Every structure is written in structure tokens, then in C-alpha cells.
mmCIF file of C-alpha atoms in Angstrom:
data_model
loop_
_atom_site.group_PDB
_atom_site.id
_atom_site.type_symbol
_atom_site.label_atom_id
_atom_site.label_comp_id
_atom_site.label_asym_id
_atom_site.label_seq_id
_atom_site.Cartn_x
_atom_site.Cartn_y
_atom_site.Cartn_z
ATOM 1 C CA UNK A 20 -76.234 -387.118 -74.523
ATOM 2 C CA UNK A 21 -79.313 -388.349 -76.433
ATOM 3 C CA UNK A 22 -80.937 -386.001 -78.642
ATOM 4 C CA UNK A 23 -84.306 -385.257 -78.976
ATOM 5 C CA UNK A 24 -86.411 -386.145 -82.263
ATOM 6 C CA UNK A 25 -86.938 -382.764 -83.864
ATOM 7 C CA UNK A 26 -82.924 -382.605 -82.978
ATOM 8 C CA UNK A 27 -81.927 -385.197 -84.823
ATOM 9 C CA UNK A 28 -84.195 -383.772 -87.563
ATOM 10 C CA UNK A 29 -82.784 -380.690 -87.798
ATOM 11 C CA UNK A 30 -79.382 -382.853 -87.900
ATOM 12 C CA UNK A 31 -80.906 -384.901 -90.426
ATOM 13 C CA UNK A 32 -82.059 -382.023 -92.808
ATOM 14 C CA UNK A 33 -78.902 -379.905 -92.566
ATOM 15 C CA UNK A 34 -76.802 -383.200 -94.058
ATOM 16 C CA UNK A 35 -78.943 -383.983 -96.627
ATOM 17 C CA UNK A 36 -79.377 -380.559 -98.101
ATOM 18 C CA UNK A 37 -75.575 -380.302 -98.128
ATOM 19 C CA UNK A 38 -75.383 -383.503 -99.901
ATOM 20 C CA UNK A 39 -78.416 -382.835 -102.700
ATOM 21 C CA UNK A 40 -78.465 -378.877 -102.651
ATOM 22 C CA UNK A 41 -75.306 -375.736 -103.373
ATOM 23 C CA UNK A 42 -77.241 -373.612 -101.307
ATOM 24 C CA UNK A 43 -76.047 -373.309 -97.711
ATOM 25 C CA UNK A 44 -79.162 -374.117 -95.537
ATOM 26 C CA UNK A 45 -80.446 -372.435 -92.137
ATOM 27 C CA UNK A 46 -81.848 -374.462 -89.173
ATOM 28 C CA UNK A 47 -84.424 -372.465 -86.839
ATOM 29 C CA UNK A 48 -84.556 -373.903 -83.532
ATOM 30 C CA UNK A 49 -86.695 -371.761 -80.726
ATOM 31 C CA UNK A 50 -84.964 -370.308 -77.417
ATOM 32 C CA UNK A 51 -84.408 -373.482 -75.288
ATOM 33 C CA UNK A 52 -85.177 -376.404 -78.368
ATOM 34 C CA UNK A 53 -81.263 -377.251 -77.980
ATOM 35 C CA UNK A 54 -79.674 -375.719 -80.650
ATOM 36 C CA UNK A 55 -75.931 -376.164 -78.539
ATOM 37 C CA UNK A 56 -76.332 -380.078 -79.018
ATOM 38 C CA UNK A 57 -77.532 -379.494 -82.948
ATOM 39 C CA UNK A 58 -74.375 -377.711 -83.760
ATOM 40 C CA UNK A 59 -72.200 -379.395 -81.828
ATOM 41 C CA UNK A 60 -73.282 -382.736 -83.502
ATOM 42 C CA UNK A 61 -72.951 -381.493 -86.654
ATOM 43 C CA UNK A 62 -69.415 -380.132 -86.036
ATOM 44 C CA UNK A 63 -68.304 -383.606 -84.947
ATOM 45 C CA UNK A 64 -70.162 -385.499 -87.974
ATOM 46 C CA UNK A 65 -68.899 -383.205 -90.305
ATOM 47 C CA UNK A 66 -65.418 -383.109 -88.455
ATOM 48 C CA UNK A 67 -65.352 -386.658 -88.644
ATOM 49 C CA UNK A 68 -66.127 -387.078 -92.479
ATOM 50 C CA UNK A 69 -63.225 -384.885 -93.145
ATOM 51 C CA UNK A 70 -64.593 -381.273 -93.634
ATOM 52 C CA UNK A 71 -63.383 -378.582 -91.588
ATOM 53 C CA UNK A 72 -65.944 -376.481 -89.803
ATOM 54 C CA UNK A 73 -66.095 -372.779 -87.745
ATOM 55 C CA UNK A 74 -69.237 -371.939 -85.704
ATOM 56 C CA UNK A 75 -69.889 -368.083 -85.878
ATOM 57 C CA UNK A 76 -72.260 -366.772 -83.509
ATOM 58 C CA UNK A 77 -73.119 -363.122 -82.205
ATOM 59 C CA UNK A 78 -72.999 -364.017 -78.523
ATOM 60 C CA UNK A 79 -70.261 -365.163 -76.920
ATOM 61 C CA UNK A 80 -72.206 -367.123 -74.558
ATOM 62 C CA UNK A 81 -73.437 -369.475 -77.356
ATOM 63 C CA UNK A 82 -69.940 -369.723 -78.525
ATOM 64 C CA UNK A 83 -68.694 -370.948 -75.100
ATOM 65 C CA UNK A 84 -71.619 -373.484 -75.023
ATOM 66 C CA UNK A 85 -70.747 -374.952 -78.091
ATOM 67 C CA UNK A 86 -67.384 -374.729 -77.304
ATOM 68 C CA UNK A 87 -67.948 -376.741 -74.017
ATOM 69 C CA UNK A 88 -70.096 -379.560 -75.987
ATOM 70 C CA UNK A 89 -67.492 -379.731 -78.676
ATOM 71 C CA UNK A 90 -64.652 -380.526 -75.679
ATOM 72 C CA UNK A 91 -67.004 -383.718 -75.219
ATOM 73 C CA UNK A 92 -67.349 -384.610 -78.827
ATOM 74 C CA UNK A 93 -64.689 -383.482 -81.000
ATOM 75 C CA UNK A 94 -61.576 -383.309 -79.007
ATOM 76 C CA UNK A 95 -59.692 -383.518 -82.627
ATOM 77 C CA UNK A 96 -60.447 -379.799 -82.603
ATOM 78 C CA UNK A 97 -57.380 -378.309 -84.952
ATOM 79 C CA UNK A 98 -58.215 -374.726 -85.601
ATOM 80 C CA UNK A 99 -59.179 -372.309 -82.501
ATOM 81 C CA UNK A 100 -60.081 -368.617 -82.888
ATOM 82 C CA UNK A 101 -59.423 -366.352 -80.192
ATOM 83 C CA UNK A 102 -61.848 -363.623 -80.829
ATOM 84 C CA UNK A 103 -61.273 -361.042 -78.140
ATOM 85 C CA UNK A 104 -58.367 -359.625 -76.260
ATOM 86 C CA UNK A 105 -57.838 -361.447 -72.368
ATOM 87 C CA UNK A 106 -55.613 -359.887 -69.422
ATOM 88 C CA UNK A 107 -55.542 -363.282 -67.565
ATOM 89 C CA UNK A 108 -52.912 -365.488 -69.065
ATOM 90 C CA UNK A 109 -54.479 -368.742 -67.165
ATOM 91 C CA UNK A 110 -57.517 -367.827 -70.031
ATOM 92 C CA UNK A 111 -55.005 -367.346 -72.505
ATOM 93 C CA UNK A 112 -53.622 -370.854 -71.734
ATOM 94 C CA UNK A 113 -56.922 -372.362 -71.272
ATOM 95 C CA UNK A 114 -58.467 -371.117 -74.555
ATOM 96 C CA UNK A 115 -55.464 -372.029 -77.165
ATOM 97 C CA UNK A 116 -55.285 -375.427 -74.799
ATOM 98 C CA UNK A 117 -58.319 -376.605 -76.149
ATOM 99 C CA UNK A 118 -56.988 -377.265 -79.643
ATOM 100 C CA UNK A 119 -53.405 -378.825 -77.996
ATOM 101 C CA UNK A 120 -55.109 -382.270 -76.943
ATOM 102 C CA UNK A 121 -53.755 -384.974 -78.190
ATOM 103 C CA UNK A 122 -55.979 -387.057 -80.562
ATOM 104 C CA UNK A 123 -55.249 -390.040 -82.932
ATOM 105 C CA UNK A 124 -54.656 -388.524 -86.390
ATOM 106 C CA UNK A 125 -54.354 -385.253 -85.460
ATOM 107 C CA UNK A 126 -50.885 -383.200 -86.011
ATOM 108 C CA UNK A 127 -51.304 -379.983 -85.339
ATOM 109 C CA UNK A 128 -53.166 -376.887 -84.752
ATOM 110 C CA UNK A 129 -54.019 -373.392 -86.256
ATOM 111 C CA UNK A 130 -54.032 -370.668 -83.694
ATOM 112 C CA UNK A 131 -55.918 -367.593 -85.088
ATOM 113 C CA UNK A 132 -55.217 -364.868 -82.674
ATOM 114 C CA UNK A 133 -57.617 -361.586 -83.600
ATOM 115 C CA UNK A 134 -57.406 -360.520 -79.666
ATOM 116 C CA UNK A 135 -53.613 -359.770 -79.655
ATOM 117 C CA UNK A 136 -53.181 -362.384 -77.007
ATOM 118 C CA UNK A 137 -49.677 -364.098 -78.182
ATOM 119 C CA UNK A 138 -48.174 -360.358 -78.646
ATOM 120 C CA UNK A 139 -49.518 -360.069 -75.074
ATOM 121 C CA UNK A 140 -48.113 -363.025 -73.302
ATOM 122 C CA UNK A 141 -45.719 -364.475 -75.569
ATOM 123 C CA UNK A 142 -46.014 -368.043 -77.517
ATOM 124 C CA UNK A 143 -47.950 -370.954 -75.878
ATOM 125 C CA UNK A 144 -44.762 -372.508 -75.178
ATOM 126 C CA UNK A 145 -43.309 -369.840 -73.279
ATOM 127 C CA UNK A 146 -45.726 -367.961 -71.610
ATOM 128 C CA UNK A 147 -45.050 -364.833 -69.784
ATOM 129 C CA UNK A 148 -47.419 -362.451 -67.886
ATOM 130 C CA UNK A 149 -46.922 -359.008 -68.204
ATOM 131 C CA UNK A 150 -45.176 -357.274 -65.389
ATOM 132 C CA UNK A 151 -47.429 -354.312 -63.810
ATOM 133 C CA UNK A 152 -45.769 -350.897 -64.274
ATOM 134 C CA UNK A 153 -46.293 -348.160 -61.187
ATOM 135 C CA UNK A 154 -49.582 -346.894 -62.189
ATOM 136 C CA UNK A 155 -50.919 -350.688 -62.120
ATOM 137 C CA UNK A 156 -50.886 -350.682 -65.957
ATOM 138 C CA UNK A 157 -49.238 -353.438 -67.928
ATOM 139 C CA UNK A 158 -46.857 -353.754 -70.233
ATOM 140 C CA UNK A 159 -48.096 -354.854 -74.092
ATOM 141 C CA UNK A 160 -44.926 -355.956 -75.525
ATOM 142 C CA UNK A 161 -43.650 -359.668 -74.780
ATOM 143 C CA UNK A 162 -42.542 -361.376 -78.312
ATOM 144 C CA UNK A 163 -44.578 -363.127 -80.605
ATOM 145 C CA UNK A 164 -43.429 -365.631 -82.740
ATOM 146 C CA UNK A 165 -44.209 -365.623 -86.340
ATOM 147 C CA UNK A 166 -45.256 -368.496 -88.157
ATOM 148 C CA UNK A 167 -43.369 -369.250 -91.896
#
């Protein structure tokens, strides 16, 4: 995807006040100027130079576009946050997949689970979905594994 001028600007700006400043900089982009693309490049060129990088956002819509650029660009993804709670283990699978692709250099991956999601359906590795009781309500308690 080619970015637009003011895009790679923005891109631009952001790397060198990191490099010349300590202060942590802020890129305003209007509704529609692209931001997605301008965070998801500098994920990968930051990414790519080594530094490790987590997008925070208070939508979860602009976290799944960013998430969905990032797929394309930085498939070396090694840390994934699951932020919210799921009943569909398919999602489960789906959202802690994203860090499991194989890429050249890259040995493992963090899991941070704050939506209860492993306790749910059990590690990655053995994934079980909860058996409905009578009432059509599920039962919370598979096994987790704990990491040393």
C-alpha cells in the first residue's frame, strides 16, 4: 500500500522526534486522513529496528484495523493482548493465532490474557469448548496452564 505524503510525514516526524527528543510525541491525523496505515507503519519500522511496540486505542474497531494492517506488515508479531472476554473458541483460536506464525527470527510469543480466555477454553494447544449445562449456561472452569 503506498502512503500518502502528509502520511509519510507524520511517519517521518514521529521517528525523528524519537531519535532527537525524550518527550513521547502525538500525531493528529483527521477522521479518514489514514491514521490505520500511519501506525501500522510505524509498528513494523520500529518492530523491525528492534523495539518492541503496543498500540492502545479506546475503540476496538481501530484496534482490529490496525490489527488487520499489521497481519500484512509485521507478521513477526510476538506479544498479543487479548483485551476482552470471548464465548466463541474459533475467536479465541483466531486471536492468540495471530502471534503463532512462523517468521524468520522469531521464537516465541507472549500471550497476555486480561479476558480470562485460556481459564475459559484451556491452553492454545489443547483447546476445549465449554460444555453447555441444562439452563444453556456454560461451564467456566477448563485448566489453564501457568507459565514459570
Amino acid at each position: 500500500m503506498k502512503l500518502r505524503y502528509y502520511q509519510n510525514d507524520a511517519i517521518n516526524a514521529v521517528v525523528e522526534h524519537i531519535e532527537t527528543k525524550t518527550t513521547n510525541p502525538c500525531v493528529v491525523v483527521p477522521t479518514g486522513g489514514g491514521k490505520t496505515p500511519i501506525i501500522a507503519n510505524l509498528c513494523k519500522l520500529f518492530v523491525e529496528s528492534g523495539y518492541r511496540v503496543l498500540v492502545c486505542a479506546h475503540r476496538k474497531e481501530l484496534l482490529e484495523q490496525t490489527a488487520e494492517k499489521l497481519r500484512v506488515w509485521a507478521p513477526n508479531v510476538d506479544c498479543v493482548a487479548l483485551l476482552r472476554p470471548t464465548a466463541s473458541p474459533g475467536l479465541y483460536y483466531q486471536m492468540v493465532g495471530r502471534g503463532l506464525r512462523l517468521c524468520p527470527g522469531k521464537e516465541n510469543c507472549l500471550i497476555l490474557d486480561f479476558g480470562g480466555n485460556m481459564r475459559r477454553f484451556g491452553p492454545i494447544d489443547a483447546l476445549k469448548a465449554p460444555k453447555p449445562t441444562r439452563r444453556g449456561q456454560v461451564d467456566k472452569e477448563p485448566k489453564a496452564t501457568t507459565c514459570p
